[in-house]
């Protein structure tokens, strides 16, 4: 056995027993899929899983910064995956992180550090992260993360309260949630010498109140004996009927044509066929779909005047219903058609209503997209597509690309997300359509903009081979580069053509190798430029990717 200090990460699923009881096979299948995501993020952050049990994961990290960054990446990735499921079937993790002295035995870790991480996980919100004060002190000035101090918390089997902080998680619109404060640990009991004083004060107050009530009753009795017989007592006026203006409306049990619900106090009228919907249906704004389907929405769907609805999911499956008997029938028919198509293709994504009539009811808005051009051809860096060389994917995903993407008809593309998410579109009418659709679906999965890596038979971005690819490179926010040099790096990288590399030294001063004819020349140029301004230089980026040692 040996002792060491480590950042301990504990995670498990909120409401896992209920999910299993409702649908065991589907829950276990999704758990395996979600665990792949978690395991990948932990490995990329230099963490190590040392124990698992059912839905629980325990991991150690060499630093608190790595642990918190990994936890945020996991929660944001899983939040995106959960968007495809109704709230009752979403699989959300709670995560707790602390720094502690632990004992390692046969690869497992034991000690208070592990126990406290598990208790912090129990304090976390569903889909949230809770950290100890020691972690907060390590991370506060190193990551652009917001925290809420929830104070000292009493937790099971830990003798002293644990001071904890909640990490504010990013919402869909880019704002940050306000964590719900947990119950703060009870204050220490009052010392024994105070009890006589408290009892004395209570007695004095009781005597005073008793005297007041006695004399008040006496005075009231005397007044009653001389008063005239009382007149009839007025009945209380009835409460006014609640109106929408005076009281928040209750949601109607029947769906309506817009997300706004009517008041429940008003009887639901029988539906009548609507007039032509006001305004044109915004077909150009619909994500995930082909141009052919967009034309259908612009023409046949938009022109239809009876009850109609359109449904889709983020994998690109759709369903539409025109000329239905009522609005509810249109909704159900569109969703049913879309879900049958998705199920036939074994897509795990659930369909949602995009429009009812010509009114868009889709809650998620447009997925995040990178700036155009989405595809940039450069003969210097392009090379033949090979599934085994695709960056940031597990071997199983590379096999799927080999079996599905390689033999598929053109136009086809693969979009990659910064967390290893990817999406392919096959047999599109044009390269632009294929790129747009794969970027939209990948962006919806990842929650951030993705990048087109391959089109048809070629990689359209430089794929480093000298160093291991670890993620996406964004010079403007890269913490390895000193802040006052980042804008200059962005400017010099410019159009990104040719092979480009970035190196930094111990002071964070960058060196650049620009528009080289090959990868090795770019790396050599970056290192040579770095040593002019800094020491202990190493390469951190090649092309659009961050890189690290090959292990």
Short mmCIF file of C-alpha atoms in Angstrom, two decimals:
data_model
loop_
_atom_site.label_atom_id
_atom_site.label_comp_id
_atom_site.label_asym_id
_atom_site.label_seq_id
_atom_site.Cartn_x
_atom_site.Cartn_y
_atom_site.Cartn_z
CA UNK A 1 0.00 0.00 0.00
CA UNK A 2 1.10 3.55 -0.65
CA UNK A 3 -0.30 6.97 0.13
CA UNK A 4 -0.68 9.85 -2.29
CA UNK A 5 -2.57 13.11 -2.85
CA UNK A 6 -5.04 12.96 -5.73
CA UNK A 7 -8.09 14.70 -7.11
CA UNK A 8 -10.94 12.22 -6.68
CA UNK A 9 -13.92 12.26 -9.07
CA UNK A 10 -17.18 10.44 -8.19
CA UNK A 11 -20.20 10.19 -10.49
CA UNK A 12 -23.45 8.28 -10.68
CA UNK A 13 -26.85 8.52 -12.36
CA UNK A 14 -29.73 10.37 -10.72
CA UNK A 15 -32.80 8.10 -10.51
CA UNK A 16 -31.02 5.09 -11.97
CA UNK A 17 -33.21 2.52 -10.18
CA UNK A 18 -36.36 4.11 -11.62
CA UNK A 19 -34.91 4.12 -15.15
CA UNK A 20 -33.99 0.44 -14.88
CA UNK A 21 -37.42 -0.47 -13.49
CA UNK A 22 -39.18 1.30 -16.38
CA UNK A 23 -37.04 -0.15 -19.21
CA UNK A 24 -34.08 -2.28 -18.17
CA UNK A 25 -32.66 -3.14 -21.61
CA UNK A 26 -32.87 0.39 -23.00
CA UNK A 27 -31.35 1.85 -19.81
CA UNK A 28 -28.43 -0.57 -19.83
CA UNK A 29 -27.79 0.09 -23.52
CA UNK A 30 -27.73 3.83 -22.99
CA UNK A 31 -25.57 3.47 -19.89
CA UNK A 32 -22.96 1.64 -21.97
CA UNK A 33 -23.10 4.43 -24.57
CA UNK A 34 -22.80 7.17 -21.95
CA UNK A 35 -19.96 5.33 -20.24
CA UNK A 36 -18.01 5.40 -23.50
CA UNK A 37 -18.30 9.19 -23.46
CA UNK A 38 -17.25 9.42 -19.81
CA UNK A 39 -14.34 7.00 -20.20
CA UNK A 40 -13.07 8.92 -23.24
CA UNK A 41 -13.13 12.27 -21.46
CA UNK A 42 -11.43 10.85 -18.37
CA UNK A 43 -8.66 9.29 -20.47
CA UNK A 44 -8.13 12.51 -22.45
CA UNK A 45 -7.82 14.47 -19.20
CA UNK A 46 -5.08 12.14 -17.91
CA UNK A 47 -7.45 10.54 -15.42
CA UNK A 48 -7.73 6.90 -14.35
CA UNK A 49 -10.89 5.00 -13.46
CA UNK A 50 -10.12 2.97 -10.36
CA UNK A 51 -13.53 1.60 -9.46
CA UNK A 52 -17.00 1.13 -10.95
CA UNK A 53 -20.18 -0.35 -9.55
CA UNK A 54 -23.38 -0.37 -11.59
CA UNK A 55 -23.93 3.25 -12.62
CA UNK A 56 -21.15 4.69 -10.40
CA UNK A 57 -17.71 5.76 -11.61
CA UNK A 58 -14.71 6.64 -9.41
CA UNK A 59 -11.64 8.18 -11.02
CA UNK A 60 -8.45 9.93 -9.97
CA UNK A 61 -6.72 12.86 -11.64
CA UNK A 62 -3.26 14.33 -11.15
CA UNK A 63 -4.74 17.83 -10.75
CA UNK A 64 -8.00 19.45 -9.68
CA UNK A 65 -8.01 21.56 -12.85
CA UNK A 66 -8.01 18.44 -15.03
CA UNK A 67 -10.77 16.86 -12.94
CA UNK A 68 -13.10 19.89 -13.06
CA UNK A 69 -12.50 20.53 -16.76
CA UNK A 70 -13.23 16.87 -17.48
CA UNK A 71 -16.42 16.96 -15.37
CA UNK A 72 -17.70 20.04 -17.23
CA UNK A 73 -16.97 18.43 -20.61
CA UNK A 74 -18.81 15.28 -19.55
CA UNK A 75 -21.89 17.10 -18.28
CA UNK A 76 -22.17 19.32 -21.36
CA UNK A 77 -21.76 16.36 -23.71
CA UNK A 78 -24.34 14.26 -21.85
CA UNK A 79 -26.74 17.21 -21.67
CA UNK A 80 -26.68 17.34 -25.46
CA UNK A 81 -27.29 13.60 -25.74
CA UNK A 82 -30.23 13.87 -23.32
CA UNK A 83 -31.95 16.40 -25.60
CA UNK A 84 -33.10 13.48 -27.76
CA UNK A 85 -35.17 11.97 -24.92
CA UNK A 86 -38.22 13.12 -22.96
CA UNK A 87 -37.45 14.44 -19.45
CA UNK A 88 -38.67 11.25 -17.77
CA UNK A 89 -36.14 9.14 -19.71
CA UNK A 90 -33.13 11.43 -19.56
CA UNK A 91 -30.04 9.90 -17.98
CA UNK A 92 -28.24 12.60 -15.98
CA UNK A 93 -25.19 12.24 -13.78
CA UNK A 94 -24.22 13.98 -10.56
CA UNK A 95 -20.49 14.55 -10.07
CA UNK A 96 -18.50 15.29 -6.90
CA UNK A 97 -14.79 16.21 -6.77
CA UNK A 98 -12.35 16.68 -3.90
CA UNK A 99 -8.61 16.60 -3.24
CA UNK A 100 -7.48 14.18 -0.57
CA UNK A 101 -4.88 11.88 0.88
CA UNK A 102 -5.75 8.37 -0.29
CA UNK A 103 -4.30 4.88 0.02
CA UNK A 104 -3.69 2.84 -3.13
CA UNK A 105 -4.12 -0.93 -2.84
CA UNK A 106 -4.10 -3.24 -5.85
CA UNK A 107 -5.07 -0.35 -8.11
CA UNK A 108 -8.04 0.69 -5.95
CA UNK A 109 -8.08 3.89 -3.85
CA UNK A 110 -9.35 4.03 -0.27
CA UNK A 111 -9.71 6.72 2.37
CA UNK A 112 -11.63 9.85 3.35
CA UNK A 113 -10.88 11.49 0.00
CA UNK A 114 -12.92 8.84 -1.80
CA UNK A 115 -15.74 9.03 0.77
CA UNK A 116 -15.95 12.82 0.60
CA UNK A 117 -16.05 12.80 -3.21
CA UNK A 118 -18.99 10.38 -3.03
CA UNK A 119 -20.80 12.64 -0.52
CA UNK A 120 -20.19 15.72 -2.69
CA UNK A 121 -21.67 13.82 -5.62
CA UNK A 122 -24.81 13.34 -3.52
CA UNK A 123 -25.00 17.10 -2.90
CA UNK A 124 -24.71 17.96 -6.60
CA UNK A 125 -27.74 18.90 -8.65
CA UNK A 126 -28.97 16.55 -11.36
CA UNK A 127 -26.60 17.16 -14.26
CA UNK A 128 -24.38 19.27 -11.99
CA UNK A 129 -21.01 19.28 -10.27
CA UNK A 130 -20.19 19.86 -6.59
CA UNK A 131 -16.60 20.40 -5.40
CA UNK A 132 -14.86 20.81 -2.06
CA UNK A 133 -13.24 24.04 -0.88
CA UNK A 134 -9.79 22.60 -1.61
CA UNK A 135 -10.77 22.03 -5.25
CA UNK A 136 -12.33 25.49 -5.51
CA UNK A 137 -9.11 27.10 -4.27
CA UNK A 138 -7.10 25.19 -6.88
CA UNK A 139 -9.40 25.92 -9.80
CA UNK A 140 -10.90 29.38 -9.16
CA UNK A 141 -8.18 31.36 -10.94
CA UNK A 142 -7.27 28.79 -13.58
CA UNK A 143 -10.58 28.01 -15.32
CA UNK A 144 -13.27 30.43 -16.49
CA UNK A 145 -15.85 28.68 -14.33
CA UNK A 146 -18.45 30.24 -12.05
CA UNK A 147 -19.08 28.80 -8.58
CA UNK A 148 -21.77 29.16 -5.92
CA UNK A 149 -20.64 28.83 -2.31
CA UNK A 150 -23.13 26.57 -0.49
CA UNK A 151 -21.28 26.64 2.80
CA UNK A 152 -20.45 23.85 5.25
CA UNK A 153 -22.50 20.70 4.63
CA UNK A 154 -23.19 17.84 7.04
CA UNK A 155 -22.69 14.58 5.14
CA UNK A 156 -23.11 10.97 6.15
CA UNK A 157 -20.20 9.21 7.92
CA UNK A 158 -17.92 12.27 7.73
CA UNK A 159 -17.37 13.65 11.26
CA UNK A 160 -16.81 17.31 10.30
CA UNK A 161 -18.88 19.41 7.87
CA UNK A 162 -17.56 19.70 4.32
CA UNK A 163 -17.40 23.18 2.81
CA UNK A 164 -18.73 22.82 -0.73
CA UNK A 165 -19.21 24.79 -3.94
CA UNK A 166 -21.54 24.19 -6.88
CA UNK A 167 -20.26 24.68 -10.44
CA UNK A 168 -22.63 26.85 -12.48
CA UNK A 169 -23.45 24.86 -15.63
CA UNK A 170 -23.94 26.49 -19.04
CA UNK A 171 -27.49 26.56 -20.38
CA UNK A 172 -28.61 26.18 -24.01
CA UNK A 173 -28.51 29.97 -24.56
CA UNK A 174 -24.96 30.35 -23.25
CA UNK A 175 -25.95 31.75 -19.84
CA UNK A 176 -25.11 30.00 -16.59
CA UNK A 177 -27.53 28.38 -14.18
CA UNK A 178 -27.79 29.45 -10.56
CA UNK A 179 -27.23 26.36 -8.41
CA UNK A 180 -29.85 25.66 -5.74
CA UNK A 181 -28.35 26.13 -2.30
CA UNK A 182 -28.29 23.02 -0.14
CA UNK A 183 -29.07 22.94 3.57
CA UNK A 184 -26.14 24.44 5.46
CA UNK A 185 -24.71 22.49 8.39
CA UNK A 186 -26.45 23.24 11.66
CA UNK A 187 -24.73 25.63 13.99
CA UNK A 188 -23.08 24.19 17.10
CA UNK A 189 -25.49 23.90 20.07
CA UNK A 190 -25.53 26.69 22.63
CA UNK A 191 -23.23 26.15 25.62
CA UNK A 192 -24.78 24.72 28.80
CA UNK A 193 -24.41 27.95 30.81
CA UNK A 194 -26.96 29.69 28.55
CA UNK A 195 -29.90 27.39 29.36
CA UNK A 196 -30.79 28.95 32.76
CA UNK A 197 -30.80 32.37 31.14
CA UNK A 198 -33.06 31.17 28.32
CA UNK A 199 -35.51 29.57 30.78
CA UNK A 200 -35.63 32.73 32.85
CA UNK A 201 -36.41 34.93 29.86
CA UNK A 202 -39.16 32.56 28.70
CA UNK A 203 -40.79 32.64 32.17
CA UNK A 204 -40.80 36.46 32.31
CA UNK A 205 -42.35 36.65 28.84
CA UNK A 206 -45.00 34.07 29.76
CA UNK A 207 -46.01 36.03 32.91
CA UNK A 208 -46.28 39.25 30.92
CA UNK A 209 -48.41 37.70 28.20
CA UNK A 210 -50.68 35.99 30.74
CA UNK A 211 -51.32 39.28 32.55
CA UNK A 212 -52.07 41.09 29.33
CA UNK A 213 -54.62 38.45 28.24
CA UNK A 214 -56.31 38.45 31.67
CA UNK A 215 -56.94 42.21 31.73
CA UNK A 216 -57.95 42.22 28.08
CA UNK A 217 -60.59 39.55 28.75
CA UNK A 218 -61.91 41.43 31.79
CA UNK A 219 -62.28 44.65 29.81
CA UNK A 220 -64.04 42.84 26.96
CA UNK A 221 -66.53 41.17 29.36
CA UNK A 222 -67.45 44.53 30.89
CA UNK A 223 -68.03 46.11 27.49
CA UNK A 224 -70.20 43.17 26.34
CA UNK A 225 -72.53 43.47 29.36
CA UNK A 226 -73.49 47.07 28.49
CA UNK A 227 -73.58 46.79 24.71
CA UNK A 228 -76.82 46.61 22.67
CA UNK A 229 -77.84 43.34 21.03
CA UNK A 230 -75.74 42.82 17.93
CA UNK A 231 -77.24 43.26 14.46
CA UNK A 232 -77.10 40.61 11.72
CA UNK A 233 -73.61 39.59 10.73
CA UNK A 234 -72.76 40.35 7.08
CA UNK A 235 -71.87 37.33 4.97
CA UNK A 236 -68.39 37.43 3.44
CA UNK A 237 -68.38 38.57 -0.15
CA UNK A 238 -67.64 35.81 -2.63
CA UNK A 239 -64.14 35.61 -4.09
CA UNK A 240 -63.91 37.01 -7.60
CA UNK A 241 -63.57 34.53 -10.44
CA UNK A 242 -59.88 34.33 -11.36
CA UNK A 243 -58.97 35.94 -14.66
CA UNK A 244 -55.87 35.72 -16.80
CA UNK A 245 -55.01 39.30 -15.88
CA UNK A 246 -55.16 38.73 -12.11
CA UNK A 247 -53.79 35.22 -11.82
CA UNK A 248 -51.16 33.23 -13.68
CA UNK A 249 -52.94 30.84 -16.06
CA UNK A 250 -52.94 27.13 -15.40
CA UNK A 251 -51.69 25.03 -18.31
CA UNK A 252 -54.40 23.60 -20.50
CA UNK A 253 -54.54 19.80 -20.74
CA UNK A 254 -55.11 20.07 -24.50
CA UNK A 255 -52.23 21.11 -26.79
CA UNK A 256 -52.68 24.43 -28.54
CA UNK A 257 -51.26 25.82 -31.74
CA UNK A 258 -48.45 27.70 -30.00
CA UNK A 259 -46.24 26.99 -26.97
CA UNK A 260 -48.28 29.50 -24.90
CA UNK A 261 -51.05 27.73 -22.99
CA UNK A 262 -54.56 29.11 -22.26
CA UNK A 263 -56.11 29.36 -18.78
CA UNK A 264 -57.63 26.17 -17.39
CA UNK A 265 -60.65 28.08 -16.01
CA UNK A 266 -61.91 28.56 -19.58
CA UNK A 267 -63.58 25.51 -21.14
CA UNK A 268 -61.65 24.12 -24.10
CA UNK A 269 -63.65 24.97 -27.26
CA UNK A 270 -64.25 22.45 -30.00
CA UNK A 271 -61.59 22.86 -32.68
CA UNK A 272 -62.45 24.55 -35.91
CA UNK A 273 -60.39 24.52 -39.10
CA UNK A 274 -57.89 27.38 -39.03
CA UNK A 275 -57.59 30.06 -41.60
CA UNK A 276 -54.39 30.13 -43.60
CA UNK A 277 -51.55 30.62 -41.13
CA UNK A 278 -50.21 34.13 -40.97
CA UNK A 279 -46.80 34.60 -42.56
CA UNK A 280 -44.70 32.17 -44.55
CA UNK A 281 -43.29 29.00 -43.08
CA UNK A 282 -39.52 29.63 -42.48
CA UNK A 283 -38.26 26.58 -44.38
CA UNK A 284 -34.76 28.05 -44.72
CA UNK A 285 -34.33 27.91 -40.94
CA UNK A 286 -35.08 24.19 -40.48
CA UNK A 287 -31.90 22.29 -39.48
CA UNK A 288 -30.78 18.71 -40.24
CA UNK A 289 -32.79 18.29 -43.47
CA UNK A 290 -31.94 17.93 -47.17
CA UNK A 291 -32.49 20.64 -49.75
CA UNK A 292 -35.14 18.47 -51.43
CA UNK A 293 -37.13 18.33 -48.20
CA UNK A 294 -36.62 22.05 -47.72
CA UNK A 295 -38.26 22.61 -51.11
CA UNK A 296 -41.22 20.47 -50.02
CA UNK A 297 -41.61 22.55 -46.86
CA UNK A 298 -41.44 25.81 -48.84
CA UNK A 299 -44.10 24.68 -51.29
CA UNK A 300 -46.52 21.88 -50.35
CA UNK A 301 -46.28 22.22 -46.57
CA UNK A 302 -46.36 26.02 -46.42
CA UNK A 303 -49.34 26.19 -48.82
CA UNK A 304 -51.47 23.64 -46.99
CA UNK A 305 -54.23 25.41 -45.07
CA UNK A 306 -55.77 22.68 -42.93
CA UNK A 307 -54.41 21.21 -39.72
CA UNK A 308 -50.76 20.22 -40.27
CA UNK A 309 -47.54 19.54 -38.35
CA UNK A 310 -43.87 18.75 -39.01
CA UNK A 311 -41.55 16.70 -36.76
CA UNK A 312 -37.83 15.92 -36.84
CA UNK A 313 -34.90 14.67 -34.81
CA UNK A 314 -31.29 15.78 -34.74
CA UNK A 315 -30.19 12.76 -36.78
CA UNK A 316 -32.20 14.12 -39.74
CA UNK A 317 -35.32 11.90 -39.65
CA UNK A 318 -38.59 13.74 -40.28
CA UNK A 319 -42.36 13.30 -40.47
CA UNK A 320 -45.15 15.55 -41.74
CA UNK A 321 -48.93 15.48 -41.68
CA UNK A 322 -51.27 17.64 -43.81
CA UNK A 323 -55.06 18.05 -43.97
CA UNK A 324 -55.77 16.40 -40.61
CA UNK A 325 -59.09 16.49 -38.73
CA UNK A 326 -57.72 18.61 -35.90
CA UNK A 327 -54.50 19.91 -34.46
CA UNK A 328 -53.93 16.99 -32.09
CA UNK A 329 -54.28 14.51 -34.95
CA UNK A 330 -51.71 16.48 -36.97
CA UNK A 331 -49.24 16.50 -34.09
CA UNK A 332 -49.59 12.79 -33.42
CA UNK A 333 -49.37 11.79 -37.09
CA UNK A 334 -46.20 13.83 -37.72
CA UNK A 335 -44.46 12.50 -34.60
CA UNK A 336 -45.51 8.93 -35.32
CA UNK A 337 -44.22 9.02 -38.91
CA UNK A 338 -40.91 10.55 -37.83
CA UNK A 339 -40.36 8.09 -34.99
CA UNK A 340 -41.16 5.06 -37.16
CA UNK A 341 -38.52 6.18 -39.65
CA UNK A 342 -35.97 6.77 -36.88
CA UNK A 343 -36.72 3.41 -35.25
CA UNK A 344 -36.42 1.58 -38.58
CA UNK A 345 -32.90 3.00 -38.93
CA UNK A 346 -32.14 2.16 -35.26
CA UNK A 347 -31.58 5.82 -34.46
CA UNK A 348 -31.53 6.41 -30.68
CA UNK A 349 -32.73 10.01 -31.13
CA UNK A 350 -36.32 10.86 -30.29
CA UNK A 351 -38.44 12.91 -32.66
CA UNK A 352 -39.86 16.27 -31.61
CA UNK A 353 -42.39 18.63 -33.12
CA UNK A 354 -40.73 21.36 -35.14
CA UNK A 355 -43.86 23.16 -36.36
CA UNK A 356 -47.61 23.11 -35.84
CA UNK A 357 -49.28 24.87 -38.71
CA UNK A 358 -46.80 27.47 -39.89
CA UNK A 359 -45.73 28.23 -36.33
CA UNK A 360 -42.34 26.94 -35.19
CA UNK A 361 -42.60 25.26 -31.77
CA UNK A 362 -39.14 23.65 -31.68
CA UNK A 363 -37.50 24.59 -28.36
CA UNK A 364 -33.82 24.08 -29.19
CA UNK A 365 -33.26 26.70 -31.89
CA UNK A 366 -30.43 26.53 -34.41
CA UNK A 367 -27.47 24.30 -33.53
CA UNK A 368 -24.05 25.96 -33.11
CA UNK A 369 -22.19 26.26 -36.41
CA UNK A 370 -18.62 27.25 -37.36
CA UNK A 371 -17.99 30.24 -39.66
CA UNK A 372 -17.93 29.60 -43.39
CA UNK A 373 -16.30 28.31 -45.50
CA UNK A 374 -17.09 24.92 -43.96
CA UNK A 375 -14.84 23.10 -46.43
CA UNK A 376 -11.52 24.51 -47.63
CA UNK A 377 -9.50 22.49 -50.14
CA UNK A 378 -5.70 22.73 -49.91
CA UNK A 379 -3.62 20.38 -52.03
CA UNK A 380 -0.66 20.80 -49.66
CA UNK A 381 -2.43 19.22 -46.69
CA UNK A 382 -5.17 17.06 -48.26
CA UNK A 383 -4.59 13.33 -48.36
CA UNK A 384 -6.59 10.21 -49.02
CA UNK A 385 -9.18 9.32 -46.40
CA UNK A 386 -8.29 6.36 -44.16
CA UNK A 387 -10.61 5.38 -41.32
CA UNK A 388 -7.71 4.25 -39.13
CA UNK A 389 -6.24 7.77 -39.23
CA UNK A 390 -9.44 9.61 -38.29
CA UNK A 391 -8.60 11.75 -35.22
CA UNK A 392 -10.08 11.52 -31.71
CA UNK A 393 -12.30 8.45 -32.35
CA UNK A 394 -12.30 5.08 -30.63
CA UNK A 395 -11.48 1.98 -32.68
CA UNK A 396 -15.14 0.94 -32.74
CA UNK A 397 -16.14 4.25 -34.35
CA UNK A 398 -13.35 3.92 -36.90
CA UNK A 399 -14.69 0.50 -37.87
CA UNK A 400 -18.14 2.03 -38.41
CA UNK A 401 -16.63 4.68 -40.68
CA UNK A 402 -14.83 2.00 -42.66
CA UNK A 403 -18.01 -0.03 -43.10
CA UNK A 404 -20.46 2.82 -43.73
CA UNK A 405 -18.69 5.98 -44.87
CA UNK A 406 -16.05 4.62 -47.23
CA UNK A 407 -18.36 2.66 -49.57
CA UNK A 408 -21.23 5.22 -49.50
CA UNK A 409 -22.29 7.35 -52.44
CA UNK A 410 -21.15 10.93 -52.83
CA UNK A 411 -21.58 13.58 -51.62
CA UNK A 412 -20.59 12.52 -48.13
CA UNK A 413 -18.86 14.22 -45.21
CA UNK A 414 -17.86 13.68 -41.59
CA UNK A 415 -18.10 16.42 -38.95
CA UNK A 416 -16.10 16.09 -35.71
CA UNK A 417 -16.76 17.76 -32.34
CA UNK A 418 -14.14 18.82 -29.77
CA UNK A 419 -15.21 16.02 -27.42
CA UNK A 420 -14.91 13.28 -30.03
CA UNK A 421 -18.54 13.51 -31.20
CA UNK A 422 -18.99 12.89 -34.93
CA UNK A 423 -21.74 12.72 -37.52
CA UNK A 424 -21.79 11.61 -41.16
CA UNK A 425 -24.13 12.52 -44.01
CA UNK A 426 -24.10 10.18 -47.00
CA UNK A 427 -25.41 10.58 -50.55
CA UNK A 428 -26.31 14.26 -50.35
CA UNK A 429 -27.03 16.22 -53.53
CA UNK A 430 -24.02 18.53 -53.06
CA UNK A 431 -20.94 18.83 -50.86
CA UNK A 432 -22.37 22.02 -49.31
CA UNK A 433 -25.56 20.22 -48.28
CA UNK A 434 -23.62 17.29 -46.86
CA UNK A 435 -21.32 19.61 -44.90
CA UNK A 436 -24.19 21.73 -43.55
CA UNK A 437 -26.24 18.78 -42.38
CA UNK A 438 -23.33 16.94 -40.74
CA UNK A 439 -22.24 20.14 -38.95
CA UNK A 440 -25.80 20.86 -37.74
CA UNK A 441 -26.32 17.37 -36.31
CA UNK A 442 -22.81 17.19 -34.82
CA UNK A 443 -23.26 20.65 -33.29
CA UNK A 444 -26.56 19.59 -31.72
CA UNK A 445 -24.88 16.50 -30.21
CA UNK A 446 -21.79 18.36 -28.98
CA UNK A 447 -23.40 21.63 -27.90
CA UNK A 448 -20.59 23.54 -29.64
CA UNK A 449 -19.51 24.08 -33.23
CA UNK A 450 -17.97 21.08 -34.99
CA UNK A 451 -15.50 20.87 -37.90
CA UNK A 452 -15.63 19.11 -41.27
CA UNK A 453 -12.71 16.68 -41.29
CA UNK A 454 -13.40 14.57 -44.38
CA UNK A 455 -15.34 14.98 -47.62
CA UNK A 456 -15.83 12.07 -50.02
CA UNK A 457 -12.42 10.40 -50.40
CA UNK A 458 -10.08 12.93 -48.73
CA UNK A 459 -9.23 14.53 -45.41
CA UNK A 460 -9.82 18.26 -45.93
CA UNK A 461 -7.88 19.37 -42.81
CA UNK A 462 -4.27 18.59 -41.87
CA UNK A 463 -4.14 15.35 -39.85
CA UNK A 464 -1.02 15.35 -37.62
CA UNK A 465 0.99 12.14 -37.40
CA UNK A 466 4.09 13.24 -35.47
CA UNK A 467 2.23 13.90 -32.21
CA UNK A 468 -0.99 12.62 -30.62
CA UNK A 469 -4.13 14.67 -31.35
CA UNK A 470 -5.84 15.70 -28.08
CA UNK A 471 -8.53 18.20 -29.12
CA UNK A 472 -9.39 21.33 -31.11
CA UNK A 473 -7.01 24.28 -31.14
CA UNK A 474 -8.43 27.77 -30.56
CA UNK A 475 -5.59 30.26 -30.23
CA UNK A 476 -7.85 33.03 -28.89
CA UNK A 477 -8.69 31.04 -25.74
CA UNK A 478 -5.74 28.66 -25.37
CA UNK A 479 -4.44 28.95 -21.80
CA UNK A 480 -0.95 27.70 -22.73
CA UNK A 481 -0.32 30.92 -24.67
CA UNK A 482 0.24 34.09 -22.66
CA UNK A 483 -2.84 36.30 -22.96
CA UNK A 484 -1.19 39.30 -24.63
CA UNK A 485 0.11 37.13 -27.50
CA UNK A 486 -3.09 35.27 -28.42
CA UNK A 487 -4.53 37.87 -30.79
CA UNK A 488 -1.22 38.00 -32.67
CA UNK A 489 -1.22 34.20 -33.05
CA UNK A 490 -4.79 34.30 -34.40
CA UNK A 491 -3.82 36.99 -36.91
CA UNK A 492 -0.68 35.22 -38.10
CA UNK A 493 -2.39 31.88 -38.54
CA UNK A 494 -4.69 33.77 -40.90
CA UNK A 495 -6.28 31.61 -43.55
CA UNK A 496 -4.73 28.42 -42.17
CA UNK A 497 -3.46 27.20 -45.53
CA UNK A 498 -0.50 24.84 -45.64
CA UNK A 499 0.96 23.14 -42.58
CA UNK A 500 0.97 25.35 -39.45
CA UNK A 501 2.33 24.57 -35.98
CA UNK A 502 2.42 26.42 -32.66
CA UNK A 503 4.96 25.93 -29.87
CA UNK A 504 5.20 27.53 -26.42
CA UNK A 505 7.81 27.64 -23.67
CA UNK A 506 7.77 27.90 -19.90
CA UNK A 507 6.70 31.57 -20.08
CA UNK A 508 3.90 30.91 -22.56
CA UNK A 509 5.58 32.86 -25.37
CA UNK A 510 4.50 31.34 -28.71
CA UNK A 511 6.56 30.30 -31.69
CA UNK A 512 4.98 29.70 -35.11
CA UNK A 513 5.78 27.58 -38.12
CA UNK A 514 3.55 28.88 -40.92
CA UNK A 515 2.41 27.66 -44.36
CA UNK A 516 4.99 24.90 -44.50
CA UNK A 517 5.05 22.26 -47.22
CA UNK A 518 4.91 19.39 -44.72
CA UNK A 519 4.21 18.65 -41.07
CA UNK A 520 7.84 18.22 -39.96
CA UNK A 521 8.90 21.56 -41.46
CA UNK A 522 6.05 23.33 -39.64
CA UNK A 523 7.03 21.71 -36.33
CA UNK A 524 10.70 22.61 -36.75
CA UNK A 525 9.81 26.18 -37.64
CA UNK A 526 7.55 26.59 -34.57
CA UNK A 527 10.22 25.28 -32.20
CA UNK A 528 12.93 27.45 -33.76
CA UNK A 529 10.73 30.54 -33.47
CA UNK A 530 9.79 29.72 -29.85
CA UNK A 531 13.37 29.43 -28.56
CA UNK A 532 13.99 33.01 -29.69
CA UNK A 533 11.61 34.26 -26.97
CA UNK A 534 11.29 31.42 -24.43
CA UNK A 535 12.85 28.22 -23.06
CA UNK A 536 11.72 24.59 -22.71
CA UNK A 537 9.66 24.93 -25.88
CA UNK A 538 7.27 22.23 -27.01
CA UNK A 539 4.63 21.97 -29.75
CA UNK A 540 1.01 22.40 -28.61
CA UNK A 541 -0.85 22.58 -31.95
CA UNK A 542 -0.55 21.33 -35.52
CA UNK A 543 -3.16 22.56 -37.96
CA UNK A 544 -6.59 22.79 -36.29
CA UNK A 545 -5.71 20.35 -33.48
CA UNK A 546 -4.01 20.49 -30.10
CA UNK A 547 -1.35 17.81 -29.76
CA UNK A 548 0.63 16.05 -27.06
CA UNK A 549 3.22 13.31 -26.67
CA UNK A 550 2.50 10.03 -28.44
CA UNK A 551 3.02 8.12 -25.13
#
